[in-house]
Structures are given as C-alpha cells and as structure tokens.
Amino acid sequence: MPTVFGLTYALFSNPQVSLFGAFGSFALLLLVDFPGRFRMRLISYMTLLLVGGCFIALGTVISTHKLVAVLVMAVVGFGVLFAGILSPQAATASTATLLIFVLPVAVAQPAAAAGPRLIGWAFAGAFCIPACMLLWPTPWHDDLRRRLSATMSAVARLATAHAQGGVDAESQATVKRELGQLRDQFRSTPYPPTGAAAGAAALAKLVGRIEWVAGNAMFVGGEIAAVKDPSVRKIIEMASETLRHSAALICDDHGHPVDDWEHAEALQESTRRLDLLMDTELDSEVSMLIDDAGVGGGRMARDESAPGIASSLDPSFQARALGFAAEMVADAVLEASGAPGGGDRRLGGTSEAPSGLRRRLGTYLSFHSVWLRNAVRGGVGLALAVAVVEVTDIEHGFWVVLGTLSVLRSNALGTGATALRAVGGTAVGFVLGSAVMIGVSSHTVLLWILLPLAVLVSGVAPLMISFAAGQAAFTLVVIILFNIIEPTGWKVGLTRIEDVGIGCGVSIVVGILFWPRGAMAALGRALSDAFVTSSGYLADAVERLTSADHRVDTQPGQRASHRAYLRLDDAFRQFLAERGAKVVSVEVVANLFTGSNRIRLAAYTLSTLPVLVPEPGQPELDSVAIAGAVLRDSYAASHRWYEEFAEMLAGQRKSLDAFPVHDETLHSVLRNGFEDARTRRRGDRLRTMLQMLWADELLENQRQVQEDLARSADLFAKQRHEAFMI
C-alpha cells in the first residue's frame, strides 16, 4: 500500500490517483483473500479488478446526482451482499467490492474524475494482485482442510482393518489422536467473511460428520463374527474406499481445495456403488437371515441379551449405518469442493443444477432468510448514509458511509456495541495521530517512514487485539495519509471522529428499524425449527414401519425437514460471516447443527426401508402389533422432548426435562415380538421385527448424544443471553 501510494503520489499531480491507489490497495490486500488454487484465485482477483473498475466509473458519474446516488447505493449494496449466496468468491469479495463503490459515490467529483480514479485502481491491481498471489498465498483454512483429510484417511484405514477381520488397536489410537487434533484445529480456526461461503460452511459441518463416521467405524468391528459375512465386509470396504476418495478431494498435499473433476467423479462413483450395495446385497443378506430364522434359528441364534439387539441379530445393521455416515461425509466434501452432487442430496437436497439453484434462490428470497434480511439492511443502511452525506454536504463524507459499513451488524444490540467500539477506537487513534502530528507534521520524510508501520498495525490489530484497536490504527493511517497529500495536522483526525460517529448513528438506526433481534435470534429459531421438523420426520418414519394397516406418507416430513435445513444452513453461514468474536462459540453451534442432521439421517434411514405387511391370509400377530405401538409411543415421547429442546434454543424456556426412557418396557415387548414371530415361523413378521429393532437401536444412539446436545443447548442459551446483557 505505501509503495502504490508513493508511486501514484510521485507520478501524478491529481490527488484522486493516489487516493484510489491507497484505498484500492487496502481493499485488495486486507479485505479479501480468495481461497483455492492459483488459477481460480487469479481469476477471482481479476474479476474483482474488473468489477471494481466498473463500480468506480459508475460511482463517479452518479456522485454529483444526489437522489440517483442514494438509489443506486441501495441497489448496489443489496446486490453485492445478496450475491454471496451464489458463489464463495462473491461472498468473500463483498466488503472489498462495497468499499470500492462507496469511495467514489461519497467523494463527489465530476464525471471527468473517473479517469484518474481508474488509474489509481489500476496501479493498486498491478501491484497488489501479484502480492496476493505470490506472497504468503496460503488461505486461512488450509490447516483445517489438512486435519480433515488426515482424519478421514485414519478412519478409512480403521474401517479397512475391520473389514479384514481384525481389531486394529493402533488404527483406533490413530483415529482418536486425529480426532483430538481436528477438534483443536477447529476451535482455533478464525472465521472471516469467507466463512459465509457454502464451501466454508461445509468445512464446519464436516467436523461433526467425521466424528460421527469415526464412531460408527470403531463400533462396526466390535463383533468379529459380523464382518465374516461377505456382504457386510463388502459394505465396510466400500465405505472405506469412499472415505479415501473424500480425503483425496478435500485438499491436496499443500492443503488447497482440489479442483479436479476426476477426483470428484471418483468420489461420486464410489458413493453410487455404496448405495447399490446397501440397496441390494444387504437386503439380500437380511432376507437370508430371516429365512434361516424362520426354519429353526440358524445364524439368528446369537446372544440377544447383549446391548444392541439389532446388531447381534443382523450383522448388516452397523455396516449400513457406517455406509450412510460415509455418504454424508462425501456429500459435505463435494459441497466443500464446489463439485456437483453435494448438498445432502440423500436427505432431500439438490445439486446445483439450474432447477436446484432456482429452488435455493427461492429459499433465500424468503422473508425468513437471514441472508436476505442482512442484504436489505446493508443496502438501506448504506443508502441512508449516502443520503446523510448528500443532504449535509459534510466534509470527508466517505467516512460516514465507511463507518456505517464497518459497524453495521445483524442486530441492534450488536450494532450499538460495535459502534461504541468504533467511535472509541477512532478517538484513541485521533489522540495518537494528534500526538504524531504535533511532533512530525512538518517532517514529510518521517510521515513516509511511519506510514508502512501504521498500515501493518491496522492490518493485524483487528484480529490480534480487537475491533477498536483496528479502528484506532486505521485512523492513524488516515491521518498520516491525508497529511502527506494535503498537510492539515490533527484536524483530519477530528473530522474522522465526527464522520464515523454519524455513520455509527446511521447503522444503529437501521439496526433498530430492520429485524432488531438479528442473526443470533434467527439462528436460534432455525435450530429450533430444524430439530422439530427432523424429529417429526423421524416419528413419521417409525409410524410408517410399524403401521401395517394403513399407509403413512413421510414425504411431507422429509420436505419440511429439508426446508428447515436450508434455513439453518442460511443462518449458520451468516453466523460464520460476521467478523469479530462470536456471541456463541462456533463449536457449540456446529455441534447443534450436526445433531439436527443426525436426526434427519436416522429418519431417512428408516424411511428407505420397505413396509412389510402380513402375507395374504395371515393375521397380524398381537405381539408384533404391541411392539409397534410401544415403539411409536417411545418415538412420540422423544419428539415431545425435542419440541421442548427446540423451545430452549428459541429462547422460550430456560431448562429441559430429562430425556424419556422406556428401555425395559420397550426391549421386553420387542424381544417378545421377535420370539413370537420366530416360534410361529412367520418370516414376514420377523423382517418387520428386525426393522423395529433397528429403529430401537437408532433411538439408543440418539439417547447417547442427548446429554451432549442438552449441554450445547444450555451453552447456546447462556452465551447468547450474556452477550445481550453486555
């Protein structure tokens, strides 16, 4: 930045060239960092350079037309912020793009000034884009990708060891160690605006999903006899292969996303083969087991008193669970890599085909969309700031708009707190700048020496110290910069305090007028809705399996669950997009996000099983009917608990009742139903009972994570309340 500023200052007498060279450099170097491979990053930077040039020309032309400037600012502000849903690059570049438009609009000049301004922007691009590409180009999330890849590979090796019939203690220890390192890396990973991109959100989802698939991989080899079944061994091996392909696609040896269609196609083919195995080989194996049981026991005569009755009776159950978990990991990997076929397609999601994109746009254009709300808020806030500048003709009106852009947050309380830090930091910067000006204002050489140091501090202070420290350092940069262009001493700092204060006031007004409860409340509502709809979908799936006398349609529940997921994904991405310290820790939110998706997966797993009615001429067994009724009641009680859980996430209750437990009664009627069907040699009802036992095991798996979910919900509610009280 000092290099570009120095060259434009020396080569051109027009101050507009050096002004746009300096702030253009600031936008390119500190406000955007495109992830990915060299080619994709270069294309992204060149696109930003082209769009920025168009915005500078447009902003300069309309800057002298007050009404037009306000209206166009509203449209451009909304469009740039809302475009973040379309691609990771658009989300990453939104702040830098807005700065490049705000500057020419708020600093009114005749249309002829567009030429010098574009020259300054061109100088910024010529120097800063090569710097971005060649000097420390590694994106911030590379270490997280490396840890994700290493953990997937470790889980794949463990699954392979189990498929070969041996319990590999070393592989288990490696998985536990990799999971620990992954959690540590996730907790320490910063989340700048790039976190709003779908790929970055998918990375956060992957952490929970890998923990989930690792748990399945450790459990699937618990019974050596189980993996001796050929179909079980095949499914475990194919799940391992899918995980290996996922590890290869998530990043290369340097930690960069893999932009290679062959890798993505290999993963997609692996998941297709995994689907085929679970739909054919495992169903065939289950039929063989039931036939053996119906004629006198055979392989069904296992230890039914052990935990996990379904797993002891049917060795395919845990393999099926591992297969679905591996597929969910693959979906998130494809999404994180920007490849077609991701987006939780197994749970009602769609690929990014045109029709899928239209449906996604329809979701984001909903009034409930946090992304839409913040795009509207941002557009209106910036337009209002420009209107204040145009009406008052305030000196250096650019700082009014920049102050609005800097402190505008998703809720009025957050905006107010940020505004106080912005004004306070600016005041501190003014005091420091005034002290500098008193000592060196007449010594231009010293100002040039101080400029790089001030730029360095303004770049690192927001992350390493605080937002207020960043504002103070940036104010010092501005004072030095403007005193080099046009020496005015400490008065520049005083003007900046006035202008930023006005900008902060605008942002507070907009925050109060538009959805004052903001993104955190929307995130709580989205989590609440996701748990309720997913739990309802699961209860419908159980009722479908246990109701032989009438048909239960699970499609409405699946669609509602998917819509709730999209709204939650929207709120989650917006939560990641907000800079600064999180109101609620990312780890807590990601844990809740993953928990809601586990319920969706359980519901989908049961909804894909065939409904088996009694054979023609055969009555329903009373024991089977009773088992189905008790199982439905158990899931209904679970659903009621999740409704209370959802109320806590939405801030409507302060505590949770204990999770309902019906283990003794439920297990007793399930055993009776199974034994009755086996004794009567009713193979048709044995299959139904086996499905009920699967549903029981899924319920058991849910109970194992209830305590963790309840703890996360409690932390979510407490941290959100504490943040609002500050």
XYZ file of C-alpha atoms in Angstrom:
726
model
C 0.000 0.000 0.000
C 2.716 2.547 0.799
C 4.502 1.573 -2.437
C 1.409 2.154 -4.575
C 0.608 5.360 -2.723
C 4.173 6.606 -3.107
C 4.340 5.904 -6.848
C 0.972 7.474 -7.632
C 1.809 10.463 -5.443
C 5.132 10.971 -7.230
C 3.957 10.315 -10.786
C 0.598 12.118 -10.792
C -0.339 15.549 -9.541
C -4.028 14.621 -9.256
C -4.722 13.518 -5.631
C -7.558 11.253 -6.842
C -4.987 8.876 -8.327
C -3.095 8.414 -5.077
C -6.322 8.296 -3.019
C -7.750 5.419 -5.056
C -4.365 3.733 -5.288
C -4.099 3.712 -1.485
C -7.649 2.596 -0.676
C -7.730 0.202 -3.613
C -4.642 -1.450 -2.154
C -6.326 -1.598 1.245
C -9.365 -3.337 -0.268
C -7.341 -5.889 -2.246
C -4.854 -6.728 0.484
C -6.818 -6.571 3.746
C -10.491 -7.033 2.888
C -10.390 -10.072 0.603
C -8.437 -13.330 0.448
C -9.688 -15.757 -2.180
C -9.113 -19.434 -1.367
C -8.271 -22.166 -3.846
C -5.693 -22.986 -6.452
C -3.561 -20.435 -8.304
C -5.735 -20.289 -11.426
C -9.024 -19.874 -9.547
C -7.541 -17.243 -7.242
C -6.121 -15.285 -10.195
C -9.474 -15.368 -11.998
C -11.214 -14.184 -8.823
C -8.830 -11.264 -8.307
C -9.029 -10.225 -11.969
C -12.834 -10.374 -11.821
C -12.800 -8.182 -8.727
C -10.467 -5.765 -10.521
C -12.876 -5.563 -13.474
C -15.992 -5.194 -11.318
C -14.220 -2.602 -9.184
C -13.331 -0.573 -12.268
C -16.966 -0.591 -13.398
C -18.130 0.447 -9.930
C -15.599 3.301 -9.759
C -16.785 4.650 -13.114
C -20.464 4.299 -12.167
C -19.949 5.766 -8.701
C -18.076 8.778 -10.060
C -20.740 9.545 -12.677
C -23.616 9.452 -10.166
C -21.728 11.107 -7.289
C -22.931 14.601 -8.261
C -26.566 13.499 -8.635
C -27.825 13.215 -5.070
C -31.069 11.263 -5.492
C -29.577 8.903 -8.055
C -26.563 8.283 -5.794
C -28.815 7.270 -2.896
C -30.983 4.944 -5.012
C -28.069 3.297 -6.799
C -26.240 2.816 -3.482
C -29.266 0.934 -2.145
C -29.447 -1.337 -5.203
C -25.697 -1.999 -5.370
C -25.440 -2.564 -1.606
C -28.254 -5.099 -1.651
C -26.997 -6.796 -4.817
C -23.400 -7.185 -3.641
C -24.400 -8.548 -0.223
C -27.090 -10.886 -1.558
C -24.811 -12.214 -4.315
C -22.840 -14.008 -1.612
C -25.313 -16.917 -1.866
C -24.261 -17.603 -5.458
C -20.589 -18.424 -5.020
C -17.811 -18.463 -2.429
C -15.921 -15.829 -4.416
C -18.869 -13.402 -4.321
C -19.272 -13.850 -0.570
C -15.544 -13.402 0.003
C -15.317 -10.182 -2.019
C -18.456 -8.402 -0.756
C -16.773 -5.997 1.699
C -13.958 -5.082 -0.686
C -16.434 -4.563 -3.537
C -18.628 -2.280 -1.444
C -15.629 -0.202 -0.366
C -14.656 0.339 -3.998
C -18.169 1.598 -4.789
C -18.668 3.618 -1.596
C -15.485 5.650 -2.086
C -16.343 7.240 -5.485
C -20.003 7.781 -4.549
C -19.313 9.520 -1.240
C -16.386 11.623 -2.540
C -18.296 13.646 -5.129
C -16.339 14.610 -8.241
C -17.257 15.459 -11.854
C -17.521 12.572 -14.297
C -14.103 13.553 -15.697
C -12.532 12.360 -12.425
C -13.324 8.742 -13.357
C -10.131 8.561 -15.436
C -7.663 9.453 -12.652
C -9.550 7.265 -10.205
C -9.347 4.275 -12.556
C -5.604 4.890 -12.960
C -5.169 4.685 -9.177
C -7.261 1.489 -9.068
C -5.194 0.013 -11.913
C -1.972 0.736 -10.007
C -3.447 -0.972 -6.950
C -4.322 -4.049 -9.011
C -0.942 -4.142 -10.786
C 0.971 -4.253 -7.502
C -1.423 -5.887 -5.043
C -2.739 -8.819 -7.077
C 0.807 -10.183 -7.660
C 1.472 -9.634 -3.948
C -1.674 -11.598 -3.057
C -0.758 -14.398 -5.447
C 2.949 -14.708 -4.633
C 3.499 -13.540 -1.032
C 2.111 -15.966 1.578
C -0.818 -17.102 -0.617
C -1.917 -19.957 1.670
C -5.613 -19.479 2.615
C -6.536 -19.324 6.272
C -8.401 -22.655 6.343
C -5.656 -24.871 4.883
C -4.694 -26.351 8.251
C -8.319 -27.270 8.879
C -8.525 -28.992 5.499
C -5.329 -30.909 6.234
C -6.689 -32.105 9.548
C -9.990 -33.112 7.932
C -8.164 -35.094 5.248
C -5.845 -36.772 7.750
C -8.761 -37.776 9.977
C -10.755 -39.204 7.042
C -7.730 -41.233 5.977
C -7.272 -42.581 9.514
C -10.947 -43.607 9.717
C -10.680 -45.269 6.293
C -7.685 -47.310 7.464
C -9.580 -48.365 10.593
C -12.593 -49.479 8.541
C -10.302 -51.460 6.206
C -8.721 -53.194 9.194
C -12.157 -54.179 10.493
C -13.226 -55.439 7.062
C -10.206 -57.746 7.107
C -11.487 -59.256 10.358
C -9.052 -57.844 12.888
C -9.390 -55.274 15.666
C -6.541 -52.866 14.960
C -5.665 -51.167 18.252
C -3.065 -48.972 16.552
C -5.585 -47.731 13.980
C -8.098 -46.970 16.722
C -5.489 -44.994 18.646
C -4.595 -43.079 15.460
C -8.247 -42.168 14.852
C -8.642 -40.891 18.416
C -5.455 -38.835 18.106
C -6.508 -37.358 14.747
C -9.971 -36.519 16.106
C -8.378 -34.677 19.030
C -6.126 -32.672 16.712
C -9.076 -31.920 14.422
C -11.143 -30.558 17.341
C -8.222 -28.411 18.498
C -7.711 -27.036 14.998
C -11.415 -26.323 14.569
C -11.583 -24.408 17.846
C -8.579 -22.274 16.878
C -9.615 -21.552 13.279
C -10.625 -17.920 12.609
C -13.834 -17.248 10.690
C -13.574 -14.162 8.463
C -16.265 -13.197 5.900
C -15.198 -16.149 3.721
C -16.952 -18.328 6.266
C -20.244 -17.357 4.658
C -19.363 -19.279 1.508
C -21.039 -22.660 1.105
C -17.662 -24.397 0.972
C -16.515 -22.896 4.269
C -19.812 -23.786 5.941
C -19.406 -27.334 4.627
C -15.973 -27.487 6.262
C -17.560 -26.656 9.609
C -20.232 -29.333 9.064
C -17.587 -31.892 8.168
C -16.033 -31.759 11.629
C -19.165 -33.151 13.254
C -19.780 -35.650 10.470
C -16.281 -37.068 10.702
C -16.697 -37.560 14.438
C -19.927 -39.380 13.646
C -18.444 -41.663 10.977
C -15.453 -42.372 13.233
C -17.797 -43.569 15.968
C -19.510 -45.917 13.509
C -16.155 -47.198 12.244
C -14.994 -48.028 15.770
C -18.239 -49.811 16.612
C -18.674 -51.777 13.378
C -15.754 -54.064 14.164
C -16.896 -54.840 17.665
C -18.214 -58.263 16.646
C -15.633 -60.241 14.669
C -18.348 -62.678 13.598
C -20.303 -59.865 11.975
C -17.600 -58.897 9.495
C -17.251 -62.522 8.353
C -20.456 -62.068 6.362
C -19.407 -61.307 2.753
C -21.977 -58.546 2.220
C -21.023 -56.830 5.491
C -17.357 -56.967 4.572
C -18.118 -55.526 1.123
C -20.049 -52.588 2.521
C -17.326 -51.773 5.055
C -14.675 -51.940 2.329
C -16.724 -49.689 0.051
C -17.304 -47.202 2.881
C -13.552 -47.185 3.445
C -12.971 -46.509 -0.250
C -15.480 -43.637 -0.167
C -13.671 -42.100 2.780
C -10.313 -42.411 0.990
C -11.717 -40.610 -2.055
C -13.186 -37.953 0.256
C -9.791 -37.412 1.890
C -8.165 -37.028 -1.535
C -10.767 -34.497 -2.707
C -10.941 -32.252 0.355
C -7.380 -30.984 -0.174
C -4.090 -31.723 -1.871
C -0.670 -32.111 -0.232
C -0.460 -28.317 0.205
C -3.862 -28.023 1.853
C -5.561 -26.357 -1.140
C -9.011 -27.460 -2.333
C -8.684 -29.993 -5.161
C -10.033 -28.539 -8.403
C -10.006 -31.778 -10.373
C -13.131 -33.258 -11.919
C -11.613 -36.746 -11.972
C -11.290 -36.767 -8.173
C -14.871 -35.549 -7.758
C -16.140 -38.094 -10.287
C -14.297 -40.899 -8.476
C -15.981 -39.918 -5.206
C -19.393 -39.704 -6.853
C -18.922 -43.142 -8.418
C -17.834 -44.569 -5.077
C -20.975 -43.272 -3.357
C -23.139 -44.690 -6.154
C -21.569 -48.114 -5.665
C -22.068 -47.795 -1.916
C -25.754 -47.026 -2.491
C -26.085 -50.052 -4.751
C -24.513 -52.374 -2.200
C -26.796 -51.186 0.580
C -29.875 -51.488 -1.640
C -29.132 -54.996 -2.933
C -26.521 -57.043 -1.092
C -27.604 -56.050 2.409
C -31.297 -56.528 1.677
C -30.494 -59.943 0.249
C -28.435 -60.811 3.319
C -31.259 -59.758 5.633
C -33.694 -61.963 3.707
C -31.340 -64.936 4.074
C -31.075 -64.331 7.806
C -34.841 -64.184 8.170
C -35.320 -67.338 6.121
C -32.760 -69.151 8.293
C -34.550 -67.978 11.437
C -37.923 -68.987 10.098
C -36.817 -72.596 9.656
C -35.241 -73.063 13.022
C -32.788 -70.413 14.048
C -29.549 -70.737 12.069
C -27.420 -67.614 12.323
C -30.144 -65.750 14.190
C -29.398 -67.631 17.392
C -26.941 -65.079 18.772
C -26.617 -63.503 22.186
C -29.765 -61.376 22.278
C -29.127 -60.188 25.805
C -26.192 -58.085 24.702
C -26.615 -54.335 24.082
C -27.626 -53.517 20.517
C -30.095 -56.349 19.871
C -30.425 -55.486 16.194
C -26.671 -55.653 15.633
C -26.443 -59.074 17.283
C -29.308 -60.403 15.166
C -28.361 -58.756 11.890
C -24.667 -58.047 11.204
C -25.594 -55.699 8.359
C -27.063 -53.040 10.637
C -23.822 -51.376 11.718
C -22.436 -51.707 8.192
C -25.497 -49.886 6.872
C -25.023 -47.147 9.493
C -21.350 -46.791 8.543
C -22.277 -46.641 4.863
C -24.800 -43.843 5.369
C -22.323 -41.930 7.543
C -19.632 -42.239 4.838
C -22.103 -40.980 2.225
C -22.943 -37.946 4.348
C -19.242 -37.161 4.679
C -18.885 -37.495 0.899
C -21.792 -35.098 0.321
C -20.187 -32.443 2.526
C -16.788 -32.970 0.849
C -18.351 -32.454 -2.589
C -20.070 -29.313 -1.297
C -16.849 -28.003 0.242
C -15.033 -28.611 -3.049
C -17.708 -26.912 -5.158
C -18.325 -30.119 -7.113
C -21.750 -31.160 -8.434
C -23.625 -33.742 -6.430
C -23.202 -32.309 -2.954
C -25.733 -30.577 -0.800
C -27.080 -33.519 1.210
C -28.865 -34.989 -1.805
C -29.743 -38.147 0.174
C -31.755 -36.077 2.631
C -33.878 -34.236 0.105
C -31.168 -31.837 -1.067
C -30.475 -30.928 -4.670
C -27.392 -30.417 -6.743
C -26.541 -27.017 -8.129
C -28.379 -27.653 -11.392
C -30.441 -24.701 -12.676
C -33.645 -26.037 -11.115
C -31.829 -26.635 -7.819
C -30.361 -23.131 -7.943
C -33.818 -21.666 -8.558
C -35.192 -23.524 -5.558
C -32.278 -22.320 -3.453
C -32.827 -18.747 -4.595
C -36.488 -19.129 -3.689
C -35.474 -20.186 -0.201
C -33.111 -17.231 0.213
C -35.720 -14.792 -1.086
C -37.995 -15.814 1.769
C -38.745 -13.278 4.490
C -37.254 -15.774 6.966
C -33.867 -15.735 5.206
C -31.158 -14.122 7.338
C -29.138 -13.523 4.185
C -31.984 -11.553 2.583
C -32.550 -9.566 5.762
C -28.930 -8.546 6.053
C -28.689 -7.716 2.355
C -31.727 -5.422 2.690
C -30.355 -3.970 5.919
C -26.964 -3.341 4.362
C -28.421 -1.730 1.239
C -30.756 0.528 3.219
C -28.065 1.423 5.747
C -25.533 2.422 3.104
C -28.162 4.336 1.133
C -29.183 6.201 4.281
C -25.547 7.051 4.991
C -25.114 8.408 1.452
C -28.323 10.406 1.901
C -26.923 11.967 5.088
C -23.728 12.894 3.214
C -25.651 14.391 0.295
C -28.049 16.391 2.471
C -25.464 17.766 4.907
C -22.566 18.183 2.462
C -20.331 17.040 5.314
C -16.582 17.188 4.755
C -14.983 13.803 4.052
C -18.427 12.186 3.813
C -16.778 8.955 2.761
C -16.116 8.213 6.440
C -19.818 8.386 7.228
C -20.551 5.601 4.752
C -17.453 3.634 5.720
C -18.415 3.913 9.382
C -21.848 2.511 8.558
C -20.323 -0.351 6.587
C -17.817 -1.119 9.342
C -20.162 -1.309 12.296
C -23.479 -2.444 10.814
C -24.271 -5.818 12.360
C -27.236 -8.159 12.267
C -28.927 -6.861 15.408
C -29.400 -3.513 17.074
C -27.582 -4.507 20.260
C -24.590 -5.827 18.352
C -24.530 -2.741 16.169
C -24.645 -0.448 19.189
C -21.821 -2.284 20.933
C -19.733 -2.228 17.765
C -20.498 1.457 17.262
C -19.187 2.273 20.721
C -16.000 0.345 19.982
C -15.682 2.070 16.591
C -16.043 5.588 17.984
C -13.869 4.762 20.990
C -11.160 3.246 18.797
C -11.323 6.205 16.429
C -10.961 8.608 19.354
C -7.884 6.732 20.573
C -6.476 6.815 17.051
C -7.167 10.537 16.886
C -5.250 11.141 20.118
C -2.305 9.082 18.861
C -2.445 10.748 15.454
C -2.602 14.193 17.018
C 0.469 13.408 19.075
C 2.263 12.261 15.934
C 1.200 15.379 14.029
C 2.401 17.676 16.795
C 5.831 16.083 16.616
C 6.345 15.323 12.928
C 3.625 17.078 10.875
C 6.204 19.319 9.212
C 8.581 16.417 8.522
C 7.201 14.649 5.475
C 10.011 12.078 5.419
C 9.096 10.897 8.899
C 5.456 10.555 7.833
C 6.545 8.315 4.946
C 8.565 6.198 7.373
C 5.626 5.882 9.790
C 3.087 5.003 7.076
C 4.171 1.342 6.499
C 4.280 0.724 10.249
C 0.804 2.194 10.709
C -0.541 0.069 7.820
C 0.992 -3.050 9.354
C -0.620 -2.393 12.731
C -4.008 -1.554 11.167
C -3.904 -4.877 9.317
C -3.152 -7.142 12.282
C -4.813 -5.246 15.137
C -8.482 -6.243 14.470
C -7.688 -9.958 14.726
C -4.817 -9.963 17.213
C -6.099 -7.250 19.568
C -9.661 -6.018 18.986
C -12.002 -4.238 16.591
C -11.459 -0.986 18.497
C -7.680 -1.344 18.170
C -8.105 -1.803 14.433
C -10.191 1.381 14.254
C -7.536 3.283 16.169
C -4.742 2.062 13.903
C -6.757 2.783 10.766
C -7.470 6.311 11.973
C -3.730 6.822 12.410
C -3.185 5.589 8.820
C -5.781 8.063 7.537
C -4.242 10.977 9.404
C -0.771 10.192 8.037
C -2.104 9.570 4.526
C -4.072 12.789 4.239
C -1.311 14.842 5.792
C 1.055 13.602 3.102
C -1.470 14.501 0.363
C -2.574 17.789 1.910
C -0.951 18.742 5.261
C -3.667 19.750 7.750
C -2.274 18.381 11.004
C -4.532 16.853 13.638
C -7.757 18.271 12.144
C -8.100 15.264 9.838
C -8.478 13.025 12.876
C -11.145 15.265 14.388
C -13.086 15.180 11.134
C -12.896 11.400 11.066
C -14.318 11.142 14.610
C -17.268 13.331 13.610
C -17.943 11.411 10.412
C -17.558 7.940 11.907
C -19.859 8.962 14.761
C -22.526 9.959 12.233
C -22.007 6.690 10.348
C -22.360 4.694 13.552
C -25.578 6.533 14.345
C -26.938 5.596 10.927
C -26.055 1.941 11.462
C -27.793 1.910 14.866
C -30.966 3.401 13.382
C -31.002 0.834 10.608
C -30.320 -1.984 13.076
C -33.304 -0.887 15.192
C -35.648 -0.467 12.234
C -34.820 -3.725 10.442
C -35.112 -7.010 12.343
C -33.580 -5.740 15.593
C -33.193 -9.236 17.060
C -30.776 -10.146 14.291
C -28.877 -13.210 13.199
C -28.475 -14.846 16.621
C -32.218 -14.933 17.161
C -32.663 -16.213 13.602
C -30.031 -18.877 14.235
C -31.871 -19.972 17.389
C -35.171 -20.147 15.501
C -33.547 -22.038 12.629
C -32.004 -24.580 15.004
C -35.321 -24.907 16.801
C -37.212 -25.494 13.564
C -34.614 -27.990 12.332
C -34.873 -30.157 15.463
C -38.676 -30.093 15.500
C -39.126 -30.935 11.812
C -36.379 -33.584 11.771
C -37.748 -35.237 14.896
C -41.241 -35.147 13.401
C -39.872 -36.707 10.203
C -38.281 -39.469 12.296
C -41.523 -40.125 14.202
C -43.375 -40.378 10.858
C -40.774 -42.835 9.555
C -41.273 -45.062 12.623
C -45.050 -44.880 12.313
C -44.739 -45.869 8.650
C -42.752 -49.006 9.516
C -44.990 -50.064 12.385
C -48.397 -49.375 10.810
C -49.198 -52.307 8.539
C -52.912 -51.460 8.471
C -52.579 -48.013 6.881
C -50.126 -46.067 4.731
C -48.067 -43.254 6.256
C -46.547 -40.732 3.850
C -43.140 -39.477 5.020
C -42.570 -37.172 2.034
C -44.134 -34.064 3.632
C -41.939 -34.562 6.698
C -38.868 -35.027 4.533
C -39.599 -31.854 2.565
C -40.277 -29.852 5.724
C -37.064 -31.152 7.252
C -35.104 -30.174 4.155
C -36.599 -26.670 4.067
C -35.694 -26.250 7.720
C -32.178 -27.448 6.919
C -31.798 -24.810 4.181
C -32.911 -22.074 6.574
C -30.495 -23.386 9.191
C -27.695 -23.514 6.609
C -28.518 -19.907 5.709
C -28.375 -18.781 9.356
C -25.236 -20.832 10.009
C -23.397 -19.261 7.071
C -24.444 -15.776 8.186
C -23.222 -16.592 11.703
C -19.825 -17.591 10.274
C -19.753 -14.462 8.107
C -19.862 -11.991 10.977
C -16.382 -10.785 11.856
C -15.080 -10.466 15.375
C -15.700 -12.562 18.464
C -18.696 -14.879 18.221
C -21.660 -14.348 20.532
C -21.851 -18.148 20.810
C -18.817 -20.325 20.150
C -18.598 -21.905 16.699
C -18.038 -25.312 18.297
C -21.385 -25.161 20.140
C -23.302 -24.067 17.042
C -21.626 -26.678 14.829
C -22.451 -29.387 17.383
C -26.117 -28.406 17.346
C -26.070 -28.182 13.545
C -24.665 -31.713 13.304
C -27.121 -33.002 15.913
C -30.133 -31.898 13.874
C -28.703 -33.574 10.794
C -28.140 -36.833 12.671
C -31.874 -36.974 13.318
C -32.558 -36.334 9.636
C -30.207 -39.161 8.729
C -31.906 -41.563 11.137
C -35.281 -40.604 9.673
C -34.049 -41.098 6.135
C -32.502 -44.472 7.023
C -35.831 -45.771 8.335
C -37.929 -44.158 5.598
C -36.000 -46.084 2.917
C -36.851 -49.477 4.439
C -39.769 -51.338 2.826
C -43.048 -51.572 4.719
C -43.861 -55.265 5.165
C -47.490 -56.293 5.633
C -48.606 -59.759 6.735
C -48.667 -62.330 3.973
C -52.062 -62.871 2.315
C -54.328 -64.871 4.570
C -52.092 -64.401 7.598
C -53.291 -62.305 10.572
C -51.156 -59.730 12.302
C -49.501 -61.075 15.425
C -50.648 -59.351 18.604
C -47.100 -59.316 19.952
C -45.872 -57.545 16.813
C -48.704 -55.016 16.971
C -47.964 -54.311 20.644
C -44.244 -53.898 19.907
C -45.077 -51.418 17.134
C -47.384 -49.414 19.412
C -44.785 -49.180 22.190
C -42.087 -48.176 19.700
C -44.329 -45.449 18.273
C -45.040 -44.161 21.785
C -41.308 -44.087 22.542
C -40.594 -42.011 19.452
C -43.575 -39.762 20.192
C -42.124 -39.103 23.657
C -38.746 -38.409 22.054
C -40.406 -35.967 19.660
C -42.072 -34.131 22.565
C -38.670 -33.822 24.258
C -37.213 -32.320 21.084
C -40.076 -29.844 20.970
C -39.073 -28.665 24.452
C -35.430 -28.709 23.350
C -36.388 -26.503 20.389
C -38.194 -24.072 22.691
C -34.989 -23.712 24.709
C -32.982 -22.943 21.561
C -35.569 -20.353 20.552
C -35.312 -18.706 23.993
C -38.833 -19.738 25.063
C -37.802 -21.854 28.085
C -34.844 -21.937 30.462
C -34.429 -25.625 31.300
C -35.081 -29.116 29.964
C -36.763 -32.133 31.459
C -34.893 -35.425 31.458
C -34.985 -37.392 28.236
C -37.791 -40.019 28.409
C -36.531 -43.563 28.971
C -38.635 -46.651 28.197
C -35.798 -49.146 27.856
C -37.147 -52.005 29.971
C -40.692 -51.978 28.581
C -39.627 -51.353 25.004
C -36.919 -54.001 24.976
C -39.262 -56.515 26.589
C -42.034 -56.143 24.000
C -39.514 -56.148 21.139
C -37.985 -59.410 22.372
C -41.444 -60.932 22.845
C -42.498 -59.899 19.354
C -39.327 -61.286 17.811
C -39.524 -64.596 19.705
C -43.226 -64.962 18.886
C -42.605 -64.447 15.167
C -39.687 -66.893 15.217
C -41.616 -69.516 17.168
C -44.540 -69.282 14.746
C -42.134 -69.383 11.794
C -43.612 -66.108 10.463
C -40.774 -64.881 8.242
C -42.910 -61.922 7.096
C -43.189 -60.606 10.679
C -39.574 -61.458 11.521
C -38.454 -58.903 8.944
C -40.779 -56.303 10.462
C -39.490 -57.062 13.945
C -35.917 -56.738 12.740
C -36.759 -53.290 11.359
C -38.260 -52.348 14.711
C -35.063 -53.497 16.400
C -33.110 -51.256 14.022
C -35.382 -48.350 14.998
C -34.791 -49.189 18.673
C -31.039 -49.094 18.144
C -31.309 -45.729 16.398
C -33.270 -44.491 19.410
C -30.500 -45.798 21.653
C -27.934 -43.950 19.555
C -29.947 -40.757 19.955
C -30.014 -41.137 23.723
C -26.245 -41.415 23.764
C -25.948 -37.877 22.367
C -28.850 -36.329 24.301
C -26.670 -35.204 27.172
C -24.185 -33.590 24.798
C -26.978 -31.847 22.870
C -28.618 -30.621 26.070
C -25.269 -29.258 27.261
C -24.745 -27.468 23.934
C -28.258 -26.007 24.063
C -27.634 -24.759 27.593
C -24.366 -23.114 26.495
C -26.099 -21.631 23.449
C -28.826 -20.057 25.598
C -26.424 -18.796 28.292
C -23.831 -17.342 25.914
C -26.494 -15.608 23.845
C -28.103 -14.143 26.983
C -24.753 -12.990 28.375
C -23.866 -11.332 25.064
C -27.170 -9.437 25.011
C -26.582 -8.251 28.586
C -23.200 -6.688 27.740
